[in-house]
mmCIF file of C-alpha atoms and ligand atoms in Angstrom:
data_model
loop_
_atom_site.group_PDB
_atom_site.id
_atom_site.type_symbol
_atom_site.label_atom_id
_atom_site.label_comp_id
_atom_site.label_asym_id
_atom_site.label_seq_id
_atom_site.Cartn_x
_atom_site.Cartn_y
_atom_site.Cartn_z
ATOM 1 C CA MET T 1 4.265 7.354 7.321
ATOM 2 C CA LEU T 2 3.575 5.381 10.462
ATOM 3 C CA LEU T 3 5.816 2.537 9.479
ATOM 4 C CA GLU T 4 8.984 3.054 7.328
ATOM 5 C CA ILE T 5 11.296 0.148 6.493
ATOM 6 C CA THR T 6 14.243 0.895 4.360
ATOM 7 C CA GLY T 7 17.043 -1.276 3.037
ATOM 8 C CA LEU T 8 16.065 -4.173 5.312
ATOM 9 C CA ASP T 9 18.212 -7.295 5.081
ATOM 10 C CA ALA T 10 17.609 -10.404 7.242
ATOM 11 C CA HIS T 11 19.602 -13.704 7.392
ATOM 12 C CA TYR T 12 19.326 -17.274 8.824
ATOM 13 C CA GLY T 13 22.938 -18.084 9.135
ATOM 14 C CA ARG T 14 24.317 -17.564 5.685
ATOM 15 C CA ILE T 15 20.950 -17.661 3.880
ATOM 16 C CA ARG T 16 19.741 -14.202 2.969
ATOM 17 C CA ALA T 17 15.917 -14.093 3.426
ATOM 18 C CA LEU T 18 15.267 -10.383 2.876
ATOM 19 C CA SER T 19 17.359 -8.071 0.593
ATOM 20 C CA SER T 20 17.161 -4.433 0.773
ATOM 21 C CA VAL T 21 13.350 -4.352 1.346
ATOM 22 C CA ASP T 22 11.686 -0.938 1.437
ATOM 23 C CA VAL T 23 7.978 -0.978 2.574
ATOM 24 C CA ALA T 24 5.984 1.821 4.148
ATOM 25 C CA VAL T 25 2.600 1.943 5.834
ATOM 26 C CA GLY T 26 0.638 5.189 6.533
ATOM 27 C CA GLU T 27 -1.706 5.789 9.425
ATOM 28 C CA GLY T 28 -5.038 4.198 8.522
ATOM 29 C CA GLU T 29 -3.847 2.218 5.537
ATOM 30 C CA LEU T 30 -4.360 -1.388 4.716
ATOM 31 C CA VAL T 31 -1.065 -2.556 3.008
ATOM 32 C CA ALA T 32 -0.472 -6.140 1.756
ATOM 33 C CA ILE T 33 2.734 -8.133 1.232
ATOM 34 C CA VAL T 34 2.051 -10.891 -1.253
ATOM 35 C CA GLY T 35 4.308 -13.606 -2.631
ATOM 36 C CA ALA T 36 4.924 -17.185 -3.037
ATOM 37 C CA ASN T 37 5.876 -19.773 -0.534
ATOM 38 C CA GLY T 38 9.329 -19.007 0.931
ATOM 39 C CA ALA T 39 9.478 -15.410 -0.648
ATOM 40 C CA GLY T 40 10.298 -13.980 2.814
ATOM 41 C CA LYS T 41 6.792 -12.766 4.015
ATOM 42 C CA THR T 42 7.056 -14.351 7.408
ATOM 43 C CA THR T 43 10.625 -13.313 8.046
ATOM 44 C CA LEU T 44 9.674 -9.635 7.194
ATOM 45 C CA LEU T 45 6.971 -9.755 9.946
ATOM 46 C CA ARG T 46 9.292 -11.599 12.430
ATOM 47 C CA THR T 47 11.889 -8.904 11.704
ATOM 48 C CA LEU T 48 9.331 -6.131 12.155
ATOM 49 C CA SER T 49 8.030 -7.592 15.517
ATOM 50 C CA GLY T 50 11.573 -7.925 16.794
ATOM 51 C CA VAL T 51 11.736 -11.737 17.022
ATOM 52 C CA HIS T 52 14.405 -12.029 14.320
ATOM 53 C CA PRO T 53 17.180 -9.496 13.919
ATOM 54 C CA ALA T 54 17.808 -7.125 10.947
ATOM 55 C CA SER T 55 21.271 -7.546 9.463
ATOM 56 C CA ALA T 56 21.024 -4.291 7.658
ATOM 57 C CA GLY T 57 18.608 -1.385 7.170
ATOM 58 C CA THR T 58 16.277 0.559 9.557
ATOM 59 C CA ILE T 59 12.642 0.224 10.640
ATOM 60 C CA ARG T 60 11.148 3.454 11.801
ATOM 61 C CA PHE T 61 7.840 3.544 13.628
ATOM 62 C CA ASP T 62 5.936 6.718 14.634
ATOM 63 C CA GLY T 63 9.019 8.720 13.921
ATOM 64 C CA GLY T 64 11.513 6.595 15.911
ATOM 65 C CA ASP T 65 14.104 4.151 15.225
ATOM 66 C CA ILE T 66 12.905 0.778 16.465
ATOM 67 C CA THR T 67 15.334 -1.378 14.516
ATOM 68 C CA ARG T 68 17.298 -2.584 17.776
ATOM 69 C CA LEU T 69 14.288 -2.495 20.093
ATOM 70 C CA SER T 70 13.274 -5.781 22.000
ATOM 71 C CA ALA T 71 10.130 -7.535 20.773
ATOM 72 C CA HIS T 72 8.171 -6.482 23.995
ATOM 73 C CA ALA T 73 9.188 -2.931 23.536
ATOM 74 C CA ARG T 74 7.565 -2.979 20.120
ATOM 75 C CA VAL T 75 4.476 -4.361 21.464
ATOM 76 C CA ALA T 76 4.429 -1.618 24.052
ATOM 77 C CA ALA T 77 4.936 0.812 21.207
ATOM 78 C CA GLY T 78 1.617 -0.530 19.578
ATOM 79 C CA ILE T 79 2.947 -3.058 16.979
ATOM 80 C CA VAL T 80 0.850 -6.169 17.583
ATOM 81 C CA GLN T 81 1.053 -9.259 15.546
ATOM 82 C CA VAL T 82 -1.610 -12.007 14.840
ATOM 83 C CA PRO T 83 0.570 -15.016 14.306
ATOM 84 C CA GLU T 84 0.265 -17.480 11.677
ATOM 85 C CA GLY T 85 -1.542 -20.589 12.943
ATOM 86 C CA ARG T 86 -3.476 -18.377 15.572
ATOM 87 C CA GLN T 87 -1.710 -19.844 18.620
ATOM 88 C CA LEU T 88 -4.718 -19.707 20.996
ATOM 89 C CA PHE T 89 -4.933 -21.383 24.431
ATOM 90 C CA GLY T 90 -7.334 -24.177 23.385
ATOM 91 C CA PRO T 91 -8.632 -25.260 26.626
ATOM 92 C CA LEU T 92 -9.312 -21.592 27.868
ATOM 93 C CA SER T 93 -12.682 -20.046 26.855
ATOM 94 C CA VAL T 94 -12.998 -17.537 24.094
ATOM 95 C CA GLU T 95 -13.401 -14.787 26.347
ATOM 96 C CA ASP T 96 -10.121 -15.744 28.577
ATOM 97 C CA ASN T 97 -8.329 -15.779 25.367
ATOM 98 C CA LEU T 98 -9.583 -12.297 24.315
ATOM 99 C CA ARG T 99 -8.763 -11.013 27.883
ATOM 100 C CA LEU T 100 -5.145 -12.203 27.527
ATOM 101 C CA GLY T 101 -4.631 -9.593 24.715
ATOM 102 C CA ALA T 102 -5.330 -6.887 27.319
ATOM 103 C CA PHE T 103 -2.895 -8.107 29.857
ATOM 104 C CA ARG T 104 -0.435 -4.994 29.438
ATOM 105 C CA ARG T 105 -3.262 -2.471 29.718
ATOM 106 C CA ARG T 106 -4.417 -1.050 33.082
ATOM 107 C CA HIS T 107 -8.066 -0.078 32.278
ATOM 108 C CA ARG T 108 -11.010 -2.518 32.258
ATOM 109 C CA PRO T 109 -11.274 -4.422 29.214
ATOM 110 C CA GLU T 110 -15.079 -4.629 29.177
ATOM 111 C CA GLU T 111 -15.544 -1.953 26.640
ATOM 112 C CA ASP T 112 -13.018 -3.560 24.205
ATOM 113 C CA LEU T 113 -14.699 -6.884 24.662
ATOM 114 C CA GLY T 114 -17.925 -5.252 23.598
ATOM 115 C CA ARG T 115 -16.228 -3.861 20.520
ATOM 116 C CA VAL T 116 -14.723 -7.422 19.613
ATOM 117 C CA TYR T 117 -18.133 -9.048 20.067
ATOM 118 C CA ALA T 118 -19.767 -6.481 17.948
ATOM 119 C CA MET T 119 -17.251 -7.167 15.182
ATOM 120 C CA PHE T 120 -17.533 -10.865 15.577
ATOM 121 C CA PRO T 121 -20.942 -11.845 16.757
ATOM 122 C CA ALA T 122 -20.181 -15.525 16.534
ATOM 123 C CA LEU T 123 -17.616 -15.074 19.355
ATOM 124 C CA GLY T 124 -20.151 -13.402 21.575
ATOM 125 C CA GLN T 125 -22.396 -16.347 21.311
ATOM 126 C CA ARG T 126 -19.506 -18.728 22.211
ATOM 127 C CA ARG T 127 -17.661 -16.631 24.824
ATOM 128 C CA ARG T 128 -17.768 -19.472 27.428
ATOM 129 C CA GLN T 129 -16.775 -22.072 24.975
ATOM 130 C CA PRO T 130 -13.151 -23.494 24.929
ATOM 131 C CA ALA T 131 -11.356 -21.641 22.131
ATOM 132 C CA GLY T 132 -9.924 -25.147 20.931
ATOM 133 C CA THR T 133 -13.404 -26.307 19.977
ATOM 134 C CA LEU T 134 -14.270 -23.459 17.469
ATOM 135 C CA SER T 135 -13.922 -23.856 13.721
ATOM 136 C CA GLY T 136 -10.767 -22.609 12.039
ATOM 137 C CA GLY T 137 -12.456 -19.444 10.873
ATOM 138 C CA GLN T 138 -13.781 -18.619 14.368
ATOM 139 C CA GLN T 139 -10.437 -19.287 15.836
ATOM 140 C CA GLN T 140 -8.833 -16.815 13.447
ATOM 141 C CA MET T 141 -11.433 -14.255 14.525
ATOM 142 C CA VAL T 142 -10.458 -15.031 18.378
ATOM 143 C CA ALA T 143 -6.827 -14.231 17.342
ATOM 144 C CA MET T 144 -7.618 -11.122 15.611
ATOM 145 C CA GLY T 145 -9.908 -10.027 18.533
ATOM 146 C CA ARG T 146 -7.193 -10.917 21.005
ATOM 147 C CA ALA T 147 -4.757 -8.565 19.198
ATOM 148 C CA LEU T 148 -7.447 -5.725 18.985
ATOM 149 C CA MET T 149 -7.714 -5.978 22.841
ATOM 150 C CA ALA T 150 -4.230 -4.651 22.981
ATOM 151 C CA ASN T 151 -5.410 -1.428 21.193
ATOM 152 C CA PRO T 152 -2.690 -1.778 18.417
ATOM 153 C CA ARG T 153 -1.313 1.253 16.537
ATOM 154 C CA LEU T 154 -0.209 -1.253 13.794
ATOM 155 C CA LEU T 155 -1.797 -4.620 13.343
ATOM 156 C CA LEU T 156 0.354 -7.270 11.638
ATOM 157 C CA LEU T 157 -1.624 -10.092 10.199
ATOM 158 C CA ASP T 158 0.221 -13.370 9.060
ATOM 159 C CA GLU T 159 -1.693 -15.488 6.590
ATOM 160 C CA PRO T 160 -5.137 -14.991 8.188
ATOM 161 C CA SER T 161 -6.654 -17.245 5.411
ATOM 162 C CA MET T 162 -4.275 -19.903 5.898
ATOM 163 C CA GLY T 163 -6.054 -23.380 6.047
ATOM 164 C CA LEU T 164 -9.706 -21.922 5.763
ATOM 165 C CA ALA T 165 -12.427 -22.913 3.463
ATOM 166 C CA PRO T 166 -13.099 -20.444 0.719
ATOM 167 C CA LEU T 167 -16.249 -19.166 2.460
ATOM 168 C CA LEU T 168 -14.550 -18.567 5.667
ATOM 169 C CA VAL T 169 -11.680 -16.806 3.708
ATOM 170 C CA ALA T 170 -14.324 -14.367 2.444
ATOM 171 C CA GLU T 171 -15.620 -13.658 6.026
ATOM 172 C CA ILE T 172 -12.129 -13.197 7.345
ATOM 173 C CA PHE T 173 -11.323 -10.715 4.635
ATOM 174 C CA LYS T 174 -14.467 -8.900 5.177
ATOM 175 C CA ALA T 175 -13.621 -8.560 8.916
ATOM 176 C CA VAL T 176 -10.113 -7.218 8.011
ATOM 177 C CA GLN T 177 -11.645 -4.735 5.792
ATOM 178 C CA ALA T 178 -14.057 -3.815 8.628
ATOM 179 C CA LEU T 179 -11.124 -3.100 10.980
ATOM 180 C CA LYS T 180 -9.556 -0.944 8.391
ATOM 181 C CA GLU T 181 -12.631 1.049 8.053
ATOM 182 C CA GLN T 182 -12.835 1.506 11.750
ATOM 183 C CA GLY T 183 -9.292 3.067 11.553
ATOM 184 C CA THR T 184 -6.880 0.335 12.326
ATOM 185 C CA THR T 185 -3.689 0.528 10.390
ATOM 186 C CA ILE T 186 -2.911 -2.904 9.083
ATOM 187 C CA LEU T 187 0.003 -4.887 7.429
ATOM 188 C CA LEU T 188 -1.242 -8.097 5.966
ATOM 189 C CA VAL T 189 0.796 -10.867 4.735
ATOM 190 C CA GLU T 190 -0.853 -13.196 2.456
ATOM 191 C CA GLN T 191 -0.314 -16.064 -0.113
ATOM 192 C CA ASN T 192 -3.964 -15.591 -1.128
ATOM 193 C CA ALA T 193 -3.050 -12.631 -3.392
ATOM 194 C CA THR T 194 -6.399 -12.175 -5.076
ATOM 195 C CA ALA T 195 -8.242 -11.786 -1.831
ATOM 196 C CA ALA T 196 -5.447 -9.602 -0.326
ATOM 197 C CA LEU T 197 -5.108 -7.157 -3.348
ATOM 198 C CA ALA T 198 -8.826 -6.833 -3.423
ATOM 199 C CA ILE T 199 -8.958 -5.112 0.027
ATOM 200 C CA ALA T 200 -5.551 -3.428 0.144
ATOM 201 C CA ASP T 201 -5.060 0.152 -0.400
ATOM 202 C CA ARG T 202 -1.598 -0.655 -1.413
ATOM 203 C CA ALA T 203 0.563 -3.744 -1.781
ATOM 204 C CA TYR T 204 4.164 -5.128 -2.399
ATOM 205 C CA VAL T 205 5.089 -8.256 -4.265
ATOM 206 C CA LEU T 206 7.904 -10.077 -2.499
ATOM 207 C CA GLU T 207 10.049 -12.508 -4.455
ATOM 208 C CA THR T 208 12.983 -14.438 -2.931
ATOM 209 C CA GLY T 209 13.603 -11.721 -0.393
ATOM 210 C CA SER T 210 13.156 -8.744 -2.664
ATOM 211 C CA VAL T 211 10.270 -6.343 -3.371
ATOM 212 C CA THR T 212 9.759 -6.708 -7.284
ATOM 213 C CA LEU T 213 6.620 -4.841 -7.609
ATOM 214 C CA ARG T 214 4.501 -2.275 -5.667
ATOM 215 C CA GLY T 215 1.400 -0.250 -6.363
ATOM 216 C CA THR T 216 -2.208 0.107 -5.401
ATOM 217 C CA GLY T 217 -4.144 -3.166 -4.709
ATOM 218 C CA ALA T 218 -6.265 -2.407 -7.820
ATOM 219 C CA ALA T 219 -3.221 -1.699 -9.979
ATOM 220 C CA LEU T 220 -1.402 -5.117 -8.899
ATOM 221 C CA LEU T 221 -4.721 -7.028 -9.480
ATOM 222 C CA ALA T 222 -4.934 -5.801 -13.032
ATOM 223 C CA ASP T 223 -1.160 -6.359 -13.531
ATOM 224 C CA GLU T 224 -0.574 -9.096 -16.196
ATOM 225 C CA GLY T 225 2.555 -10.361 -14.589
ATOM 226 C CA VAL T 226 0.934 -10.624 -11.054
ATOM 227 C CA ARG T 227 -2.112 -12.370 -12.649
ATOM 228 C CA GLN T 228 0.055 -14.971 -14.256
ATOM 229 C CA ALA T 229 2.419 -15.401 -11.515
ATOM 230 C CA TYR T 230 0.132 -15.201 -8.335
ATOM 231 C CA LEU T 231 -3.407 -15.342 -9.371
ATOM 232 C CA GLY T 232 -3.365 -18.299 -11.608
ATOM 233 C CA LEU T 233 -5.192 -16.258 -14.414
HETATM 234 P P1 ATP O 301 5.753 -19.117 3.813
HETATM 235 O O1 ATP O 301 4.382 -18.825 3.010
HETATM 236 O O2 ATP O 301 6.071 -20.626 3.811
HETATM 237 O O3 ATP O 301 5.650 -18.773 5.298
HETATM 238 P P2 ATP O 301 7.340 -16.947 3.481
HETATM 239 O O4 ATP O 301 7.179 -16.118 2.348
HETATM 240 O O5 ATP O 301 6.908 -16.469 4.702
HETATM 241 O O6 ATP O 301 6.853 -18.404 3.211
HETATM 242 P P3 ATP O 301 9.864 -17.311 4.926
HETATM 243 O O7 ATP O 301 9.396 -18.225 5.759
HETATM 244 O O8 ATP O 301 10.044 -15.779 5.315
HETATM 245 O O9 ATP O 301 9.028 -17.108 3.572
HETATM 246 O O10 ATP O 301 11.207 -17.768 4.272
HETATM 247 C C1 ATP O 301 12.133 -16.997 3.525
HETATM 248 C C2 ATP O 301 13.381 -17.898 3.236
HETATM 249 O O11 ATP O 301 14.096 -18.067 4.433
HETATM 250 C C3 ATP O 301 13.196 -19.171 2.550
HETATM 251 O O12 ATP O 301 14.044 -19.541 1.677
HETATM 252 C C4 ATP O 301 13.146 -20.087 3.965
HETATM 253 O O13 ATP O 301 13.778 -21.543 3.286
HETATM 254 C C5 ATP O 301 14.189 -19.375 4.711
HETATM 255 N N1 ATP O 301 14.031 -19.737 6.134
HETATM 256 C C6 ATP O 301 12.919 -19.416 6.772
HETATM 257 N N2 ATP O 301 13.120 -19.708 8.065
HETATM 258 C C7 ATP O 301 14.237 -20.433 8.188
HETATM 259 C C8 ATP O 301 14.970 -21.063 9.244
HETATM 260 N N3 ATP O 301 14.552 -20.900 10.540
HETATM 261 N N4 ATP O 301 16.183 -21.444 8.962
HETATM 262 C C9 ATP O 301 16.782 -21.242 7.743
HETATM 263 N N5 ATP O 301 16.192 -20.781 6.618
HETATM 264 C C10 ATP O 301 14.910 -20.216 6.968
#
């Protein structure tokens, strides 16, 4: 496994947000974490990227223990997060936002820019436009493109469909699937369980800080309990 989380606990003061969480992601896999508001999905990503400390358990990445590594050391190791709410530099152009993703890398980013524009043609057409003037879906594409510019070994996506109209949600999930097909390893955190399970190789259901179910995306989509609790079916 590329990523192996075992027995992970995380707290906010005395509030326990994660309890003994086990999650694994293999090279090239698309794994989803689904769960209701407040289940601990964002906390799991924050603990993974190193901006929130683990209070117990271990995180192993590419064979090494990264549980106590700083956030920037994890980025250097290849764990790159697309944050919830995109967090772009609105006045800067689309292309400048994308170039910021490559700041750590020494080589020239032209080739990577080409790959991002091939994946998101709408961005190529708007490369000189201030990112803040784009639609929500296009801004999500910039945020994903910026993360790709860092050439991640593991891409963490936090609620990419948040706040988007259904048509754009479909477009974003198609893009996530295309990234996976090009070989990117992805951990996707989503409240939109239907869309996430439909494209995930495997998934975990998180409830009040614990993993209560795990399986292939298809198996969880068909699971009666999941359908009632998360899919509104
Ligand atoms: P959302 O979909 O709202 O992002 P989530 O599944 O990502 O939900 P978390 O944000 O990880 O859930 O929250 C998990 C638990 O930790 C919740 O009970 C939440 O109230 C609590 N929590 C989150 N952030 C803080 C904080 N900064 N201080 C105190 N408690 C927090």
